[in-house]
Tab-separated table of C-alpha atoms in Angstrom:
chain	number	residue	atom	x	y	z
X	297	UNK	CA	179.916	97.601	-8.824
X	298	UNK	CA	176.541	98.945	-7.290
X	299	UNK	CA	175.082	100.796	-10.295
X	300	UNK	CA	176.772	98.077	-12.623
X	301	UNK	CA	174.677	95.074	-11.121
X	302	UNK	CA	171.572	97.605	-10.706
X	303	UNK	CA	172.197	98.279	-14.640
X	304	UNK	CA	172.666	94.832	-15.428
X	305	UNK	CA	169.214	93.263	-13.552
X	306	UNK	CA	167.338	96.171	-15.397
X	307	UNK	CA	168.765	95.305	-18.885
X	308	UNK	CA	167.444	91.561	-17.965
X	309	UNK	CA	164.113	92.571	-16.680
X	310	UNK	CA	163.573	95.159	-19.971
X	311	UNK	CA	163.227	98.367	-18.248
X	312	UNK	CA	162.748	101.114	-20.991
X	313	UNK	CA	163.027	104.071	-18.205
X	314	UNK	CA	166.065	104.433	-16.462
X	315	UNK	CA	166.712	107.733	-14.192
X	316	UNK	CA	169.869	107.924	-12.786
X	317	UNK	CA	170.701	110.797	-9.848
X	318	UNK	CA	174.443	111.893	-10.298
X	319	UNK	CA	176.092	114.930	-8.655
X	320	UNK	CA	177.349	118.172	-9.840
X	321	UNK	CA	180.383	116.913	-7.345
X	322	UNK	CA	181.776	115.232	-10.947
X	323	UNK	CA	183.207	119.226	-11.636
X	324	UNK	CA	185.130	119.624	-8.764
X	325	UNK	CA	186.766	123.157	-9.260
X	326	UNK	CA	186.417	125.698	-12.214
X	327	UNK	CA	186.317	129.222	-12.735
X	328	UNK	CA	183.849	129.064	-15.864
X	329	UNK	CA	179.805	128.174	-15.176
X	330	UNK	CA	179.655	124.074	-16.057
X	331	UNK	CA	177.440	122.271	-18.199
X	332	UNK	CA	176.494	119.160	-19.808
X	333	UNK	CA	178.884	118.912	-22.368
X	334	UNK	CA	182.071	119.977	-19.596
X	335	UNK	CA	183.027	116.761	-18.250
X	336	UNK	CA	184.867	119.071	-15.451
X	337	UNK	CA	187.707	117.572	-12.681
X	338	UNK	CA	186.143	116.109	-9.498
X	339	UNK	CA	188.477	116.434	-6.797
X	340	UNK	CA	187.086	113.881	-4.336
X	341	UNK	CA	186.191	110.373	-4.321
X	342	UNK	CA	182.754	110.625	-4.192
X	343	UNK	CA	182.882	113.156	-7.392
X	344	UNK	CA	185.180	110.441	-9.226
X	345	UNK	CA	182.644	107.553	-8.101
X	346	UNK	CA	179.815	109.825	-9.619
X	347	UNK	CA	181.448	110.164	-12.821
X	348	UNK	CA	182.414	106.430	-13.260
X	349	UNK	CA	178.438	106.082	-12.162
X	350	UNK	CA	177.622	108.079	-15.230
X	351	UNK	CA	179.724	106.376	-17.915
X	352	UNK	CA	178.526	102.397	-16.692
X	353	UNK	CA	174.559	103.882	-16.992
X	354	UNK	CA	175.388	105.487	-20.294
X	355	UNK	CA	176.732	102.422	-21.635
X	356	UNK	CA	173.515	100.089	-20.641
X	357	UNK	CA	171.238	102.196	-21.163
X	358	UNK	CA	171.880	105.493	-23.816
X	359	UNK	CA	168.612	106.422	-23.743
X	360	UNK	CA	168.824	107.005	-19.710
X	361	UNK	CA	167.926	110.537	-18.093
X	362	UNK	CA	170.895	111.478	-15.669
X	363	UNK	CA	170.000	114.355	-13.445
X	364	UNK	CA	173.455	116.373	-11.944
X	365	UNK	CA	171.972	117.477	-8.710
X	366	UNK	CA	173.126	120.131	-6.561
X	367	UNK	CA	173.801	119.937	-2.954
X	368	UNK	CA	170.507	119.407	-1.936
X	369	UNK	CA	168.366	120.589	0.478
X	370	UNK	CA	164.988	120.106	2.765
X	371	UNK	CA	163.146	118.664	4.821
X	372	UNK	CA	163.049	114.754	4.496
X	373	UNK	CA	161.775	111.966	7.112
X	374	UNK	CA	165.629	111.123	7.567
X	375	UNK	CA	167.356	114.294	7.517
X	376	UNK	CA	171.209	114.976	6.444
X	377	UNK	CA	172.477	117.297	8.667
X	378	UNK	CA	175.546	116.629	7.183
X	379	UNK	CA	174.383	118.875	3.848
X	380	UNK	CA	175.439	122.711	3.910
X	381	UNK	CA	172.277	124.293	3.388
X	382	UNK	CA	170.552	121.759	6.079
X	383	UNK	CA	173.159	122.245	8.730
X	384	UNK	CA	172.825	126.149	8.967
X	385	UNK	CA	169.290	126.169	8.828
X	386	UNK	CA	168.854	123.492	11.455
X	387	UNK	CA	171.610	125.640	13.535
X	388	UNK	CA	170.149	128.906	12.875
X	389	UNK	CA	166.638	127.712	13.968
X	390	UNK	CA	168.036	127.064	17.241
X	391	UNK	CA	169.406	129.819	17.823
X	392	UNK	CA	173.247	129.154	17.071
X	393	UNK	CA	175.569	130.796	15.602
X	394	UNK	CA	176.911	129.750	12.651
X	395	UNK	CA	180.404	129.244	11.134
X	396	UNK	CA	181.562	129.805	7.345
X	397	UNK	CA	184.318	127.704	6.746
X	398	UNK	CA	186.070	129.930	3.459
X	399	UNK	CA	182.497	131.162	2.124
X	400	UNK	CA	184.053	132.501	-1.352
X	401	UNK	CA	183.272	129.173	-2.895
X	402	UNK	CA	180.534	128.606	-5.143
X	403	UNK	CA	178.278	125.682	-4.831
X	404	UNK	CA	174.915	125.157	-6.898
X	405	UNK	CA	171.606	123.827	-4.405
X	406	UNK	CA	168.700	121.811	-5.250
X	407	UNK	CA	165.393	121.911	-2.750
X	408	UNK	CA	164.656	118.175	-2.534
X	409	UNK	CA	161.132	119.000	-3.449
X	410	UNK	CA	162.262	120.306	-6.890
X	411	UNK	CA	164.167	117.068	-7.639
X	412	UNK	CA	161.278	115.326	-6.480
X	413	UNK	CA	159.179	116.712	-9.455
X	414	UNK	CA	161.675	117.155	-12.185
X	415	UNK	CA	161.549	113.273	-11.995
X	416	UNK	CA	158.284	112.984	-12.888
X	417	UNK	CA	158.845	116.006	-15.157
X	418	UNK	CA	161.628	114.201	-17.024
X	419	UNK	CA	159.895	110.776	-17.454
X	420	UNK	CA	156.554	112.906	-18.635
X	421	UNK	CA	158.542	114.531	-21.149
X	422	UNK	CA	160.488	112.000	-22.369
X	423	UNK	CA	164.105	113.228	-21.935
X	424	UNK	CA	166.856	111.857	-21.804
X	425	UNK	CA	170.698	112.524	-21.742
X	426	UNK	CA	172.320	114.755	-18.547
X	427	UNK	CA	170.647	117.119	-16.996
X	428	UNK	CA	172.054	119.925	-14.309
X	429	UNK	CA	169.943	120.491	-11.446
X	430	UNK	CA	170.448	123.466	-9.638
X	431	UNK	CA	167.905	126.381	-8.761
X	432	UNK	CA	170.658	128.127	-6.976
X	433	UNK	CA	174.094	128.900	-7.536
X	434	UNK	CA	175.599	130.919	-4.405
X	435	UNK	CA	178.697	131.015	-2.749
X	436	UNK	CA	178.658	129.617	0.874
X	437	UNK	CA	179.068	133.045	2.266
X	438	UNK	CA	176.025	134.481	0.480
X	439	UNK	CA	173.706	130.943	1.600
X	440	UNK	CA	174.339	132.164	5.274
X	441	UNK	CA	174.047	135.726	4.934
X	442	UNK	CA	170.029	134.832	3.598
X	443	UNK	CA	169.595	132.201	6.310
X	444	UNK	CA	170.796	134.731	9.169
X	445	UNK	CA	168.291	137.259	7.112
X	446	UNK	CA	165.108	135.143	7.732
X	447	UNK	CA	166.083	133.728	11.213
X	448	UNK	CA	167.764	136.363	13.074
X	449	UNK	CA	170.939	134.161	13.186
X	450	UNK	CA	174.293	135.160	13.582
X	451	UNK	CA	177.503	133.691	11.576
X	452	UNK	CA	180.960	134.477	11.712
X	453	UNK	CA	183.530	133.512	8.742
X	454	UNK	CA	186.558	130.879	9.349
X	455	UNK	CA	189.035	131.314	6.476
X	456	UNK	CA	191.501	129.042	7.564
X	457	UNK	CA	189.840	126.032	6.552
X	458	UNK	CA	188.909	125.752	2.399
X	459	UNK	CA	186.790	123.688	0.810
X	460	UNK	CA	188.430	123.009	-2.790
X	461	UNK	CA	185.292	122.419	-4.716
X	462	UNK	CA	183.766	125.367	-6.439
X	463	UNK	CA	181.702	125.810	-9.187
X	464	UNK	CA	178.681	127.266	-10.945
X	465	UNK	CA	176.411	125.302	-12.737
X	466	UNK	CA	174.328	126.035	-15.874
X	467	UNK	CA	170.560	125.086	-16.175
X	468	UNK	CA	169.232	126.500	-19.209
X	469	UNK	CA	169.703	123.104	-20.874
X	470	UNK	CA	166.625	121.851	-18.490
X	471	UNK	CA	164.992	125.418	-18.458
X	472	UNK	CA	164.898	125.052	-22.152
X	473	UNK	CA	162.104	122.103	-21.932
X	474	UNK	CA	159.629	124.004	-19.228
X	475	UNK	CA	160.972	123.028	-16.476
X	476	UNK	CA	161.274	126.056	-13.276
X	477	UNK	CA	162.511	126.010	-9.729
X	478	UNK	CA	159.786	126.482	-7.455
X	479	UNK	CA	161.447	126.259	-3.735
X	480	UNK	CA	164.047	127.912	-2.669
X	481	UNK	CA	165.394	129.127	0.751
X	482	UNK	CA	162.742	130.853	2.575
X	483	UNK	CA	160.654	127.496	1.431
X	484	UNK	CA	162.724	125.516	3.388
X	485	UNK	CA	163.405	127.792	6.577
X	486	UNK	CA	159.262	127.948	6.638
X	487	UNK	CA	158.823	124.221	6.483
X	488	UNK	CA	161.311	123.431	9.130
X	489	UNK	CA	159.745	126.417	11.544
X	490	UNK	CA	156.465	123.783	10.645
X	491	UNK	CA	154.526	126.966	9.062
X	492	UNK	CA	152.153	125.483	6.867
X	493	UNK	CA	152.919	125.778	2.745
């Protein structure tokens, strides 16, 4: 009902621009790497919210740019430690040790600073449609094997408790208009050890 009454107030107030942030959640599980055109199966609500998201923006407004993010990542004035990537690093940089819950599953990330700028990328360029955003793809495993690399950490593996949701995303689609990742990892672990870009 959110994005519907968001959608509707723009239609009245003649907004030609309309960005919408939707999640690569909306695949859920799949063995082959996802794109645009795979609609995929989310397997939570929050992946089934973000699809039904999609189709009410698509409807007002065709001509919108939807941007599939990642699980993002970074520093931000109110942090989500609740995010993968954020939660290990935070842990890691204080010297705990951290646990894998499965690790084999693969999850695309987004630095927060990238989806900052393929916004204003997007609306420069003009385009429009869905968009993955993703400048990693890594299994859960492999994101805390290169945070215990650049902080010394330690993690140990829990494979008793899965995560269901697992899958690789494909960004050539955005690649293809000039668009490149610029943070990654390392970026992040630097910025929240407050060493200056």
């Amino acid at each position: 009902d959110g994005t519907r009454n968001v959608c509707e107030v723009a239609k009245e107030c003649g907004i030609k621009c309309f960005v919408h942030f939707s999640s690569c959640s909306i695949y859920g599980f799949s063995d082959k790497i996802m794109t645009e055109k795979d609609s995929g199966i989310p397997c939570d609500f929050y992946g089934m919210q973000k699809k039904v998201q999609e189709e009410i923006v698509l409807k007002y407004f065709p001509k919108a740019l939807v941007l599939r993010l990642g699980t993002a990542f970074g520093f931000s004035p109110m942090m989500r430690f609740d995010l993968a990537m954020n939660s290990f690093v935070a842990k890691a940089l204080n010297g705990e040790r951290l646990t894998v819950f499965g690790g084999t599953q693969q999850r695309p990330f987004v630095s927060v600073r990238d989806v900052g700028r393929v916004v204003g990328f997007g609306i420069d360029k003009g385009l429009e449609g869905v968009y993955n955003l993703a400048g990693l793809n890594l299994t859960i495993l492999e994101m805390a094997k290169e945070i215990c690399k650049l902080t010394g950490a330690e993690f140990e593996v829990n494979a008793e408790i899965q995560d269901r949701r697992n899958y690789v995303v494909s960004c050539k689609k955005l690649l293809r208009e000039g668009f490149t990742f610029e943070y990654g990892i390392k970026d992040f672990v630097d910025e929240m050890r407050g060493k200056p870009e």
